[in-house]
Amino acid sequence: MKYSYIKPRKKSAITAEAKLLFTFFGMTLLMLILTYVFLLFKDYSFTRDLKSIEREYVTLDANLAQMKEQIVFIEKENVLAQSVRTKNLVLKDSITNLFDLVPARITLSQAKLDKNSLVLHGVTPNKDVYNFMLQAPLRSIFHRTYSSFYPAENGWLRFVSTNYADEELPLSREEPSIEN
Amino acid sequence: MNFFESLYIKVFVNIIVGRDNTVAYIESCSKKGVINSHEESFDTLRINEKMLSVIKKYTSETPFYYISFLDASSSQGAIPTCAKNRIAYYYDVSDSEYKCQDSKWINYTSKTDLYEVERHYREIGVDFIFSPFSVLAHFFKDKIDGQAAIYVLLQEDFISLAVFKESELLYAQRVGMKSDSAKEELDSVDAAMDMDVDLNLDDSIDLDNVSVTDEMDSLDDFGDIEDLDSLDDIDEFSETQDVEEEFYHEHEEESEQESDDFFNEDYQRFFLVQSAINSFYKDVRYQSEFLENIYIADAVGVTGELKRYFEEEMFMNAYVRRVSLGAEVSALARLEVLA
């Protein structure tokens, strides 16, 4: 202030009415911007969630495929286990049947059971006992049966019985006939 | 100046309170200068509805309006120093607001009067209050840097006078036209003049030395006194004058009365300025300089008599400039705003 005793009042280009108007429009604009920002955020959030869900879906899908594979594998394992179990049962039955086949007068010293063959080592009092009481049932089970004897120290005969079944004739299918 | 401000025009409302009226001088300004101006006088010393409506009509055009007021306080003046330790030598400014001008002199006014102005005009508000001395210095800015001269601002009620020499204030005084002391002084001067007349009469004729016979011859000249009867014709003539002529004579008489009033006021103004000059010469506080020139800013409309008084009575070179106070106050306001 160079000449005046007092300072002038602050002048503003915005009058009271204009201030009210600007405040109103400002608030409206602010609300619109906030709404827009909120919608943008929600859109971003939805997009992010969507991508996350898609990724999760892909992961789950992969997991599902893996699980399916695992299920298939487990099912196969199950089938195999059942098969093994069945085979074991059959084998057990076969062995039981085999030992049931051996008469009390013949003593087995060794038995080798293979997939399609059976090798028996033992002692028999004589050939007739062997031929009638052991070889006959073995021949009904196996396709080919070979026997060899050699004398033991006590006058009995040691024998080696080698039996083969042909491939197309499964052993399991023979078992019921053995049991019968 | 910000962007919004440059879009608007500026309105300067300048209020000058006179003896029995208030003048509102309004200027609308753009960046290029004054667009238009309007001056209106209101028969009131206080703001009234009419004045308010006129001012609001202009101020409503823009938010950038400035209300200026020419200080009319009787407790104002100017001091020829800005040094704070020297101010008290001239005037006690403890109750005054003061403003240093060009680091050379200060003008002061009563704080109470400033508050009163702000309170009185609170409805429209006041942005600037200017001293008449600022107006005077600004009006004669092309002269005050010269040799010592007295500068006078004549208002209806007040006379603001200042002596400047090379832009330095030497003396300032503000006197009221209606001040009782001034009138008393003026009356006392009139009385003294009457006394002089009486004294002259005493010295003029010695009645003891007058011879009756010597003087009787001269009385013969009064022989024609009977001719006065013939003046009846003149009376008759006066009776026959028409109404328009009568009105003209009445108006002429009124004008003569007015000019007598002006004459009296001009003489009072002359007397007050003369007294102030005497004070300037005699007051030891002020640096005395012989004054040859007087510059008068006339805001009243004085007659040529005033100039003649100064020239014939005080042998001074008198220069009278007509001044529009509103325009000058507006110019100061513009300087304040654009500074």
mmCIF file of N, CA, C and O in Angstrom, chain B residues 1-45:
data_model
loop_
_atom_site.group_PDB
_atom_site.id
_atom_site.type_symbol
_atom_site.label_atom_id
_atom_site.label_comp_id
_atom_site.label_asym_id
_atom_site.label_seq_id
_atom_site.Cartn_x
_atom_site.Cartn_y
_atom_site.Cartn_z
ATOM 1 N N MET B 1 -1.384 -10.548 -11.038
ATOM 2 C CA MET B 1 -2.736 -10.603 -11.614
ATOM 3 C C MET B 1 -2.972 -12.000 -12.174
ATOM 4 O O MET B 1 -2.236 -12.446 -13.035
ATOM 5 N N ASN B 2 -3.948 -12.653 -11.642
ATOM 6 C CA ASN B 2 -4.164 -14.004 -12.126
ATOM 7 C C ASN B 2 -5.064 -14.011 -13.361
ATOM 8 O O ASN B 2 -5.539 -12.961 -13.814
ATOM 9 N N PHE B 3 -5.285 -15.212 -13.855
ATOM 10 C CA PHE B 3 -6.020 -15.344 -15.119
ATOM 11 C C PHE B 3 -7.448 -14.829 -15.001
ATOM 12 O O PHE B 3 -7.926 -14.080 -15.849
ATOM 13 N N PHE B 4 -8.117 -15.217 -13.900
ATOM 14 C CA PHE B 4 -9.510 -14.810 -13.726
ATOM 15 C C PHE B 4 -9.640 -13.296 -13.624
ATOM 16 O O PHE B 4 -10.570 -12.702 -14.163
ATOM 17 N N GLU B 5 -8.671 -12.703 -12.939
ATOM 18 C CA GLU B 5 -8.732 -11.250 -12.732
ATOM 19 C C GLU B 5 -8.626 -10.515 -14.064
ATOM 20 O O GLU B 5 -9.265 -9.489 -14.267
ATOM 21 N N SER B 6 -7.805 -11.069 -14.965
ATOM 22 C CA SER B 6 -7.633 -10.395 -16.257
ATOM 23 C C SER B 6 -8.880 -10.489 -17.128
ATOM 24 O O SER B 6 -9.040 -9.715 -18.064
ATOM 25 N N LEU B 7 -9.762 -11.412 -16.791
ATOM 26 C CA LEU B 7 -10.992 -11.549 -17.583
ATOM 27 C C LEU B 7 -12.023 -10.488 -17.219
ATOM 28 O O LEU B 7 -12.894 -10.155 -18.015
ATOM 29 N N TYR B 8 -11.931 -9.999 -16.003
ATOM 30 C CA TYR B 8 -12.938 -9.051 -15.525
ATOM 31 C C TYR B 8 -12.468 -7.613 -15.705
ATOM 32 O O TYR B 8 -11.271 -7.339 -15.718
ATOM 33 N N ILE B 9 -13.450 -6.710 -15.803
ATOM 34 C CA ILE B 9 -13.115 -5.291 -15.725
ATOM 35 C C ILE B 9 -12.987 -4.935 -14.253
ATOM 36 O O ILE B 9 -13.424 -5.692 -13.384
ATOM 37 N N LYS B 10 -12.370 -3.799 -13.997
ATOM 38 C CA LYS B 10 -12.241 -3.326 -12.616
ATOM 39 C C LYS B 10 -13.078 -2.068 -12.469
ATOM 40 O O LYS B 10 -13.085 -1.207 -13.352
ATOM 41 N N VAL B 11 -13.789 -2.001 -11.375
ATOM 42 C CA VAL B 11 -14.629 -0.835 -11.115
ATOM 43 C C VAL B 11 -14.090 -0.117 -9.883
ATOM 44 O O VAL B 11 -13.875 -0.733 -8.841
ATOM 45 N N PHE B 12 -13.845 1.157 -10.053
ATOM 46 C CA PHE B 12 -13.352 1.970 -8.948
ATOM 47 C C PHE B 12 -14.455 2.935 -8.528
ATOM 48 O O PHE B 12 -14.867 3.785 -9.327
ATOM 49 N N VAL B 13 -14.917 2.762 -7.327
ATOM 50 C CA VAL B 13 -15.944 3.656 -6.788
ATOM 51 C C VAL B 13 -15.250 4.597 -5.813
ATOM 52 O O VAL B 13 -14.598 4.152 -4.867
ATOM 53 N N ASN B 14 -15.379 5.883 -6.087
ATOM 54 C CA ASN B 14 -14.663 6.868 -5.275
ATOM 55 C C ASN B 14 -15.677 7.784 -4.610
ATOM 56 O O ASN B 14 -16.499 8.412 -5.292
ATOM 57 N N ILE B 15 -15.620 7.831 -3.294
ATOM 58 C CA ILE B 15 -16.623 8.588 -2.541
ATOM 59 C C ILE B 15 -15.958 9.823 -1.941
ATOM 60 O O ILE B 15 -14.944 9.717 -1.236
ATOM 61 N N ILE B 16 -16.553 10.969 -2.257
ATOM 62 C CA ILE B 16 -16.037 12.227 -1.705
ATOM 63 C C ILE B 16 -17.192 12.920 -0.988
ATOM 64 O O ILE B 16 -18.227 13.234 -1.603
ATOM 65 N N VAL B 17 -17.004 13.095 0.294
ATOM 66 C CA VAL B 17 -18.047 13.736 1.095
ATOM 67 C C VAL B 17 -17.786 15.239 1.112
ATOM 68 O O VAL B 17 -16.676 15.687 1.434
ATOM 69 N N GLY B 18 -18.797 15.979 0.708
ATOM 70 C CA GLY B 18 -18.672 17.440 0.676
ATOM 71 C C GLY B 18 -19.345 18.081 1.875
ATOM 72 O O GLY B 18 -19.534 17.444 2.914
ATOM 73 N N ARG B 19 -19.709 19.332 1.686
ATOM 74 C CA ARG B 19 -20.322 20.075 2.796
ATOM 75 C C ARG B 19 -21.735 19.565 3.088
ATOM 76 O O ARG B 19 -22.085 19.310 4.222
ATOM 77 N N ASP B 20 -22.526 19.440 2.034
ATOM 78 C CA ASP B 20 -23.890 18.974 2.233
ATOM 79 C C ASP B 20 -24.290 17.903 1.217
ATOM 80 O O ASP B 20 -25.466 17.659 0.993
ATOM 81 N N ASN B 21 -23.319 17.340 0.584
ATOM 82 C CA ASN B 21 -23.627 16.263 -0.370
ATOM 83 C C ASN B 21 -22.468 15.272 -0.434
ATOM 84 O O ASN B 21 -21.384 15.530 0.098
ATOM 85 N N THR B 22 -22.754 14.155 -1.063
ATOM 86 C CA THR B 22 -21.715 13.138 -1.254
ATOM 87 C C THR B 22 -21.627 12.842 -2.747
ATOM 88 O O THR B 22 -22.657 12.606 -3.391
ATOM 89 N N VAL B 23 -20.407 12.878 -3.265
ATOM 90 C CA VAL B 23 -20.217 12.613 -4.698
ATOM 91 C C VAL B 23 -19.620 11.218 -4.851
ATOM 92 O O VAL B 23 -18.652 10.872 -4.175
ATOM 93 N N ALA B 24 -20.261 10.442 -5.711
ATOM 94 C CA ALA B 24 -19.713 9.119 -6.039
ATOM 95 C C ALA B 24 -19.211 9.181 -7.478
ATOM 96 O O ALA B 24 -19.989 9.424 -8.405
ATOM 97 N N TYR B 25 -17.922 9.008 -7.640
ATOM 98 C CA TYR B 25 -17.314 9.013 -8.975
ATOM 99 C C TYR B 25 -16.900 7.569 -9.280
ATOM 100 O O TYR B 25 -16.103 6.982 -8.549
ATOM 101 N N ILE B 26 -17.477 7.027 -10.330
ATOM 102 C CA ILE B 26 -17.278 5.607 -10.624
ATOM 103 C C ILE B 26 -16.586 5.451 -11.977
ATOM 104 O O ILE B 26 -17.026 6.033 -12.971
ATOM 105 N N GLU B 27 -15.525 4.669 -11.977
ATOM 106 C CA GLU B 27 -14.778 4.415 -13.220
ATOM 107 C C GLU B 27 -14.729 2.917 -13.477
ATOM 108 O O GLU B 27 -14.471 2.142 -12.556
ATOM 109 N N SER B 28 -14.996 2.545 -14.720
ATOM 110 C CA SER B 28 -14.828 1.149 -15.127
ATOM 111 C C SER B 28 -13.565 1.069 -15.967
ATOM 112 O O SER B 28 -13.415 1.834 -16.923
ATOM 113 N N CYS B 29 -12.683 0.176 -15.594
ATOM 114 C CA CYS B 29 -11.388 0.101 -16.288
ATOM 115 C C CYS B 29 -11.147 -1.318 -16.802
ATOM 116 O O CYS B 29 -11.497 -2.288 -16.140
ATOM 117 N N SER B 30 -10.555 -1.373 -17.972
ATOM 118 C CA SER B 30 -10.073 -2.654 -18.483
ATOM 119 C C SER B 30 -8.548 -2.583 -18.499
ATOM 120 O O SER B 30 -7.967 -1.632 -17.974
ATOM 121 N N LYS B 31 -7.938 -3.564 -19.133
ATOM 122 C CA LYS B 31 -6.472 -3.552 -19.185
ATOM 123 C C LYS B 31 -5.972 -2.365 -20.013
ATOM 124 O O LYS B 31 -4.877 -1.861 -19.800
ATOM 125 N N LYS B 32 -6.827 -1.938 -20.968
ATOM 126 C CA LYS B 32 -6.406 -0.846 -21.854
ATOM 127 C C LYS B 32 -6.534 0.520 -21.190
ATOM 128 O O LYS B 32 -5.920 1.482 -21.620
ATOM 129 N N GLY B 33 -7.383 0.627 -20.186
ATOM 130 C CA GLY B 33 -7.575 1.916 -19.525
ATOM 131 C C GLY B 33 -9.021 2.111 -19.096
ATOM 132 O O GLY B 33 -9.771 1.137 -18.976
ATOM 133 N N VAL B 34 -9.380 3.369 -18.911
ATOM 134 C CA VAL B 34 -10.724 3.682 -18.430
ATOM 135 C C VAL B 34 -11.720 3.495 -19.562
ATOM 136 O O VAL B 34 -11.563 4.074 -20.645
ATOM 137 N N ILE B 35 -12.725 2.672 -19.307
ATOM 138 C CA ILE B 35 -13.756 2.426 -20.331
ATOM 139 C C ILE B 35 -14.819 3.517 -20.256
ATOM 140 O O ILE B 35 -15.168 4.143 -21.247
ATOM 141 N N ASN B 36 -15.324 3.721 -19.063
ATOM 142 C CA ASN B 36 -16.294 4.808 -18.880
ATOM 143 C C ASN B 36 -16.289 5.271 -17.430
ATOM 144 O O ASN B 36 -15.769 4.583 -16.550
ATOM 145 N N SER B 37 -16.824 6.443 -17.254
ATOM 146 C CA SER B 37 -16.888 6.997 -15.899
ATOM 147 C C SER B 37 -18.255 7.621 -15.678
ATOM 148 O O SER B 37 -18.939 8.026 -16.627
ATOM 149 N N HIS B 38 -18.633 7.667 -14.421
ATOM 150 C CA HIS B 38 -19.946 8.193 -14.074
ATOM 151 C C HIS B 38 -19.822 8.932 -12.746
ATOM 152 O O HIS B 38 -19.190 8.435 -11.807
ATOM 153 N N GLU B 39 -20.390 10.114 -12.710
ATOM 154 C CA GLU B 39 -20.331 10.885 -11.463
ATOM 155 C C GLU B 39 -21.748 11.252 -11.071
ATOM 156 O O GLU B 39 -22.540 11.685 -11.902
ATOM 157 N N GLU B 40 -22.045 11.028 -9.816
ATOM 158 C CA GLU B 40 -23.385 11.358 -9.344
ATOM 159 C C GLU B 40 -23.297 11.939 -7.941
ATOM 160 O O GLU B 40 -22.523 11.460 -7.108
ATOM 161 N N SER B 41 -24.079 12.967 -7.742
ATOM 162 C CA SER B 41 -24.074 13.630 -6.438
ATOM 163 C C SER B 41 -25.341 13.248 -5.675
ATOM 164 O O SER B 41 -26.428 13.164 -6.258
ATOM 165 N N PHE B 42 -25.188 13.012 -4.397
ATOM 166 C CA PHE B 42 -26.328 12.638 -3.551
ATOM 167 C C PHE B 42 -26.440 13.657 -2.417
ATOM 168 O O PHE B 42 -25.424 14.007 -1.805
ATOM 169 N N ASP B 43 -27.672 14.106 -2.191
ATOM 170 C CA ASP B 43 -27.871 15.124 -1.157
ATOM 171 C C ASP B 43 -27.884 14.485 0.224
ATOM 172 O O ASP B 43 -28.905 14.499 0.925
ATOM 173 N N THR B 44 -26.814 13.907 0.566
ATOM 174 C CA THR B 44 -26.712 13.267 1.883
ATOM 175 C C THR B 44 -25.240 13.200 2.285
ATOM 176 O O THR B 44 -24.357 13.162 1.413
ATOM 177 N N LEU B 45 -25.022 13.193 3.552
ATOM 178 C CA LEU B 45 -23.647 13.027 4.049
ATOM 179 C C LEU B 45 -23.417 11.590 4.489
ATOM 180 O O LEU B 45 -22.293 11.190 4.786
#
